[in-house]
CSV table of C-alpha atoms in Angstrom, one decimal:
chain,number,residue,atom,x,y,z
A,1264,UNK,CA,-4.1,17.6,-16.9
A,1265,UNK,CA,-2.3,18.4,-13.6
A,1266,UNK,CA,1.4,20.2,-13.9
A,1267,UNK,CA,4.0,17.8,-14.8
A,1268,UNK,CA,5.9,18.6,-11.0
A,1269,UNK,CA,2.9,17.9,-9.5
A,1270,UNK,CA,2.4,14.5,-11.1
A,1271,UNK,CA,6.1,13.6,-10.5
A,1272,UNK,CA,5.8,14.3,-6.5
A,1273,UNK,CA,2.0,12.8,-6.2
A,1274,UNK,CA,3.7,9.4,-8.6
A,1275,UNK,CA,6.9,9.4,-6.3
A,1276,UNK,CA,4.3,9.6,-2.9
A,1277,UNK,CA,3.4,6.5,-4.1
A,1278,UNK,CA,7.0,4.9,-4.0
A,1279,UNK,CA,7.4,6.8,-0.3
A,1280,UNK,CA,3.9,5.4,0.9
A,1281,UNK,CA,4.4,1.4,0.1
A,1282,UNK,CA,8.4,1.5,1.6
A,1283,UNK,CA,7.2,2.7,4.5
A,1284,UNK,CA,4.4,0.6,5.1
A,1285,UNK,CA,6.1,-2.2,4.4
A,1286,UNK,CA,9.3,-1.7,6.2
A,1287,UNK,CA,7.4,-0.2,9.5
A,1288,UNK,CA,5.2,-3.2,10.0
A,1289,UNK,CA,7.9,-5.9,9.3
A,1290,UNK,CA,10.1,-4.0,11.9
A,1291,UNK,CA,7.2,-3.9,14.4
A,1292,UNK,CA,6.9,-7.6,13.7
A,1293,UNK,CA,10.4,-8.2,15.3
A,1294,UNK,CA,8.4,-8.0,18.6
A,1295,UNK,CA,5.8,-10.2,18.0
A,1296,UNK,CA,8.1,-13.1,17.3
A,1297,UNK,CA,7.1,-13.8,21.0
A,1298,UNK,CA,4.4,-16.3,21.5
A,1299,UNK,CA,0.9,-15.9,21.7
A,1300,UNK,CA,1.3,-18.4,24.8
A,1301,UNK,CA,4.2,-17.0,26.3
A,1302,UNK,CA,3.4,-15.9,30.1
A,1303,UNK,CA,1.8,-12.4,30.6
A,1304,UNK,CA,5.1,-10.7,32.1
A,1305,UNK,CA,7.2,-11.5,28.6
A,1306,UNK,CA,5.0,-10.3,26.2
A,1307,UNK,CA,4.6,-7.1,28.5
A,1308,UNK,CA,8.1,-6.9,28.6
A,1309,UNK,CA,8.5,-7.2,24.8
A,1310,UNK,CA,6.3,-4.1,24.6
A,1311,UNK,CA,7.5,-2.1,26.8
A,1312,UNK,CA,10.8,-2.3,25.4
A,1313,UNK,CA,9.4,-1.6,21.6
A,1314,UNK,CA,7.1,1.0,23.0
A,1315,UNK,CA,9.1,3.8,21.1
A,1316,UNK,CA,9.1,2.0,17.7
A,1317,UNK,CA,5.2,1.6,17.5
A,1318,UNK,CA,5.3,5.3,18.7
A,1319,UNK,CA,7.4,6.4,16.0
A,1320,UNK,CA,6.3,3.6,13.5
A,1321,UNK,CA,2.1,4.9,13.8
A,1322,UNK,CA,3.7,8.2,13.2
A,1323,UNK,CA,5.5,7.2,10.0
A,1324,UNK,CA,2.2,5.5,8.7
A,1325,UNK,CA,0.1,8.3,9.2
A,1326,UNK,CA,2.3,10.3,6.9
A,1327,UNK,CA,2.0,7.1,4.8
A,1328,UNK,CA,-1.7,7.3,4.5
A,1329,UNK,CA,-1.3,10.7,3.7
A,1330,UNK,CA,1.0,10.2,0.4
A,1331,UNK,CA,-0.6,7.0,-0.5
A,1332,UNK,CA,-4.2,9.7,-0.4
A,1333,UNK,CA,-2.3,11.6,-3.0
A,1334,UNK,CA,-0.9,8.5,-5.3
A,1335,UNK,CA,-4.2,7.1,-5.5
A,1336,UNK,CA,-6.0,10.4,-6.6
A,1337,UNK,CA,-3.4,11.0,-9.3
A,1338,UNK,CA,-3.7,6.9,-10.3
A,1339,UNK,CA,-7.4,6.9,-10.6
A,1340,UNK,CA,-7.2,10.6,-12.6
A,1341,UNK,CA,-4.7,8.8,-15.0
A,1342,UNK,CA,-7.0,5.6,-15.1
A,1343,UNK,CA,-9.9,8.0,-15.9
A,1344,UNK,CA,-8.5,9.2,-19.0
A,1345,UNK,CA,-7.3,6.5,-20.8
A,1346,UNK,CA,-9.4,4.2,-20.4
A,1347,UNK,CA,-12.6,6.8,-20.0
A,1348,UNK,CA,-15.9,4.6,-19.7
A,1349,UNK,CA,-14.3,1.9,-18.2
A,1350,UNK,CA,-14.7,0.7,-14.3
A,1351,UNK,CA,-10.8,0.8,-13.7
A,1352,UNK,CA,-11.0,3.8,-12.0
A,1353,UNK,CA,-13.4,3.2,-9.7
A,1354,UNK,CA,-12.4,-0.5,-8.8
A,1355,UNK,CA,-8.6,1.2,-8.0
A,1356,UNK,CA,-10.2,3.8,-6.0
A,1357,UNK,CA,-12.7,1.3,-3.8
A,1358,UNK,CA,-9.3,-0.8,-3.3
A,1359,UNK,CA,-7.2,2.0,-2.2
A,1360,UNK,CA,-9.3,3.6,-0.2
A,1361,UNK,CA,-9.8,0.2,1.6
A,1362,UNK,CA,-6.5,-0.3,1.8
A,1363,UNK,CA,-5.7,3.1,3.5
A,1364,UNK,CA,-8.8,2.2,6.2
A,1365,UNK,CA,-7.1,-1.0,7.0
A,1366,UNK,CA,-3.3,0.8,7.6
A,1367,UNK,CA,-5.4,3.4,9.7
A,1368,UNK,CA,-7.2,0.2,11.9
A,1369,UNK,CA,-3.3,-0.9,11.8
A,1370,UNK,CA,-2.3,2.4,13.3
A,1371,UNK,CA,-4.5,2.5,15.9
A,1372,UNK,CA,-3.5,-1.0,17.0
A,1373,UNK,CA,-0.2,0.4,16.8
A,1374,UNK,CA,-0.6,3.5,19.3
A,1375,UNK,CA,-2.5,0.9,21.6
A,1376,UNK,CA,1.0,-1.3,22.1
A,1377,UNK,CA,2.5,1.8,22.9
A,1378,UNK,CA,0.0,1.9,26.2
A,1379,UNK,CA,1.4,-1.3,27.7
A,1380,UNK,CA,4.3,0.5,28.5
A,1381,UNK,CA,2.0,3.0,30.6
A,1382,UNK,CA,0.3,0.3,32.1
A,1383,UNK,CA,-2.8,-1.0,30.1
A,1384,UNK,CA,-1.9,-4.3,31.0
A,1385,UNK,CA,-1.5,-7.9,29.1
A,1386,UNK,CA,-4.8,-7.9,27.6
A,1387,UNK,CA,-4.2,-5.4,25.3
A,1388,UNK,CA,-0.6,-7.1,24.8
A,1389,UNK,CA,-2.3,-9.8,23.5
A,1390,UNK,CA,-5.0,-8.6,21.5
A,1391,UNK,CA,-2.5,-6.3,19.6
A,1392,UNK,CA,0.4,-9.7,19.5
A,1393,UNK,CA,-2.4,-11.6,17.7
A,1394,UNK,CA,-3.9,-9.1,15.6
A,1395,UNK,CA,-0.2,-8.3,14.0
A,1396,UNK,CA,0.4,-11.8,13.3
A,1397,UNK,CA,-2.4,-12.0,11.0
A,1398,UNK,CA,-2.7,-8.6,9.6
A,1399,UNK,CA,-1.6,-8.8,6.5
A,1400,UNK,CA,-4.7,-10.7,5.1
A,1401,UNK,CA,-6.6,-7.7,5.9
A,1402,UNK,CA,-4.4,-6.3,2.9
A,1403,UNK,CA,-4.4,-8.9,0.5
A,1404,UNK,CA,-8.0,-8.3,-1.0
A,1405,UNK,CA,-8.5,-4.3,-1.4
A,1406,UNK,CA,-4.7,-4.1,-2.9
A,1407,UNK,CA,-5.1,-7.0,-5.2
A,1408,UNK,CA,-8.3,-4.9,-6.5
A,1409,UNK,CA,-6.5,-2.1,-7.0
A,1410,UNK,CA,-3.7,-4.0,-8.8
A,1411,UNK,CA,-5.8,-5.8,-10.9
A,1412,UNK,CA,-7.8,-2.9,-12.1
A,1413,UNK,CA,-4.6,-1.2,-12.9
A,1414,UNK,CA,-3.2,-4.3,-14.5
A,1415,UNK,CA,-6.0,-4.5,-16.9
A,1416,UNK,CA,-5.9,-0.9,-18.1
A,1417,UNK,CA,-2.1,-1.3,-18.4
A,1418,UNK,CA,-2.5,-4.4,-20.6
A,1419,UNK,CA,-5.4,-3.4,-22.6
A,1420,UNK,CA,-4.4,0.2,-23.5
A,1421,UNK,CA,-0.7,-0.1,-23.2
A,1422,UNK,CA,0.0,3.3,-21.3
A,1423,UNK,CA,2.8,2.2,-19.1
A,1424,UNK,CA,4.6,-1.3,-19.6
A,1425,UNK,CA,3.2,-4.3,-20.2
A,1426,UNK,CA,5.3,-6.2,-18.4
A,1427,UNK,CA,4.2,-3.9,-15.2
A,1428,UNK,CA,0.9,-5.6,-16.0
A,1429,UNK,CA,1.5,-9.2,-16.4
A,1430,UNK,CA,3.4,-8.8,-13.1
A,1431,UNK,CA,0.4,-7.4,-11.3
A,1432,UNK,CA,-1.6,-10.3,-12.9
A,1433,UNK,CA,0.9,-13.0,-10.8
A,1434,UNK,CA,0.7,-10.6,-7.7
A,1435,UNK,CA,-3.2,-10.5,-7.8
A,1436,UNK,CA,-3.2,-14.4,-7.8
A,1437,UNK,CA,-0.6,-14.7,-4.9
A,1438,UNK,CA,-2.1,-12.3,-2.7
A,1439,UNK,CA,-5.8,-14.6,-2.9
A,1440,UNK,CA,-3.8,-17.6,-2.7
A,1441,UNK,CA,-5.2,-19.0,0.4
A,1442,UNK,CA,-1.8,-20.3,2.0
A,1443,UNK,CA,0.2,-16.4,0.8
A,1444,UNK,CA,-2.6,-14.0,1.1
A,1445,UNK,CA,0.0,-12.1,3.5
A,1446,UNK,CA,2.5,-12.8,1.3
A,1447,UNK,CA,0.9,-11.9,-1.8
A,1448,UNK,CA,-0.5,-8.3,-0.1
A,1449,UNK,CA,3.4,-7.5,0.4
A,1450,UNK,CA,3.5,-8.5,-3.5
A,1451,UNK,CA,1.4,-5.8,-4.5
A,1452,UNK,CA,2.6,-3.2,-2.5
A,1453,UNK,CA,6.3,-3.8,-3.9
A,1454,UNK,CA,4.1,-3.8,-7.5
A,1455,UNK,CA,2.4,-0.5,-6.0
A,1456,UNK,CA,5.7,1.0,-5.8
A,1457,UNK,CA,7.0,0.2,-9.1
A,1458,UNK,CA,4.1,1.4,-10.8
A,1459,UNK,CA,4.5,4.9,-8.9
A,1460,UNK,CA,8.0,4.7,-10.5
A,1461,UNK,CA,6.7,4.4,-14.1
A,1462,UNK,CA,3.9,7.0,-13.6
A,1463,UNK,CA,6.7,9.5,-12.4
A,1464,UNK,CA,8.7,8.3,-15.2
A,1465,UNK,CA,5.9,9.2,-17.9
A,1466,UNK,CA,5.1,12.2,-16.2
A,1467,UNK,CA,9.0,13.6,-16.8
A,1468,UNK,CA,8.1,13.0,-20.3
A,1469,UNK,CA,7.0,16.1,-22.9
A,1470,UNK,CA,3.4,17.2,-22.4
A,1471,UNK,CA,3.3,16.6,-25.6
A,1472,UNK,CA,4.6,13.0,-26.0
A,1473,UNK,CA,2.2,12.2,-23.3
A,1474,UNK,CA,-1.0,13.7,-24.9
A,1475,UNK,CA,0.0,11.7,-27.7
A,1476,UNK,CA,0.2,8.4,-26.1
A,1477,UNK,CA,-3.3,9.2,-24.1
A,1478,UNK,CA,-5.0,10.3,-27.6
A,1479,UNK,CA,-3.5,7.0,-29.0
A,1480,UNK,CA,-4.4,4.4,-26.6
A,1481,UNK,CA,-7.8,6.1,-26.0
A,1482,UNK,CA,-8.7,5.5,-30.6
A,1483,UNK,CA,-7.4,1.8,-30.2
């Protein structure tokens, strides 16, 4: 069982991770209220004059993807042991690591908006304009796996709140509703972050009082 500091901080990476990958990309989106039919020169402009956020914001998500690495190992070691046998685990791991592919694919599309400043032209203006208007459905599947994998083992063995399970339940639906899937990805990354909240809560609690809950939920 790792130390309980460690679990706080790798819980609380968690929280860190899903604010900033949330709040980066909506800021980013700012410049892409331009059209995808506006003339070449104002979406160049646009980017040249973000160039520094996307700079700044690929460098804030590659820390991301770093602490949502950490979150995801300590949520699938925690899946592992209460609910042992069970494909949670793996289903939360598959999703996450999906998840962190597609912020990385995100990234790079990111660092590429910072070359129109430099000169790369309106073509790749446009490519990264309509890739960021859409990108969010790239999320929606891989997080709502990883939610509703966690969901289930929270419902079922009852080792954090229910109610953080039934909520993951709606959030699962949103995010594959076909008019929210973007929507619904934002959804579970706000569910991502309070779950990293109860996991650094009941990590805080007695070694004890938490073997105790595992060895109870594990004989039900």
């Amino acid at each position: 069982m790792p130390s309980r500091s460690f679990a706080v901080l790798a819980a609380l990476a968690g929280l860190v991770s899903m604010a900033v990958l949330v709040t980066v990309p909506s800021l980013q989106c700012l410049a892409c209220e331009t059209s995808l039919g506006a003339p070449d020169e104002q979406i160049e402009r646009v980017f040249r004059d973000w160039a520094s956020t996307f700079y700044w914001g690929a460098y804030a998500e590659l820390l991301a993807v770093f602490l949502f690495t950490w979150f995801l190992a300590h949520l699938v070691g925690e899946l592992r042991r209460v609910a042992p046998g069970q494909v949670y685990a793996t289903v939360a791991l598959l999703g996450g690591g999906l998840f962190a592919a597609g912020v990385l694919v995100q990234l790079a599309l990111t660092l590429a908006a910072t070359t129109v400043a430099e000169g790369s032209g309106a073509t790749v203006a446009h490519l990264v304009l309509a890739v960021a208007y859409n990108f969010a459905f790239v999320y929606a599947a891989p997080v709502a796996a990883l939610v509703m994998a966690t969901s289930l083992a929270v419902v079922r063995t009852r080792w954090l709140p229910r109610p953080l399970g039934w909520a993951g339940f709606v959030a699962v639906v949103v995010a594959l509703a076909w008019i929210t899937p973007g929507i619904g990805a934002v959804a579970g990354m706000v569910w991502i972050a309070a779950l990293s909240v109860c996991l650094a809560v009941r990590a805080v609690r007695p070694s004890g009082q938490r073997q105790a809950a595992v060895d109870a939920v594990v004989m039900e």
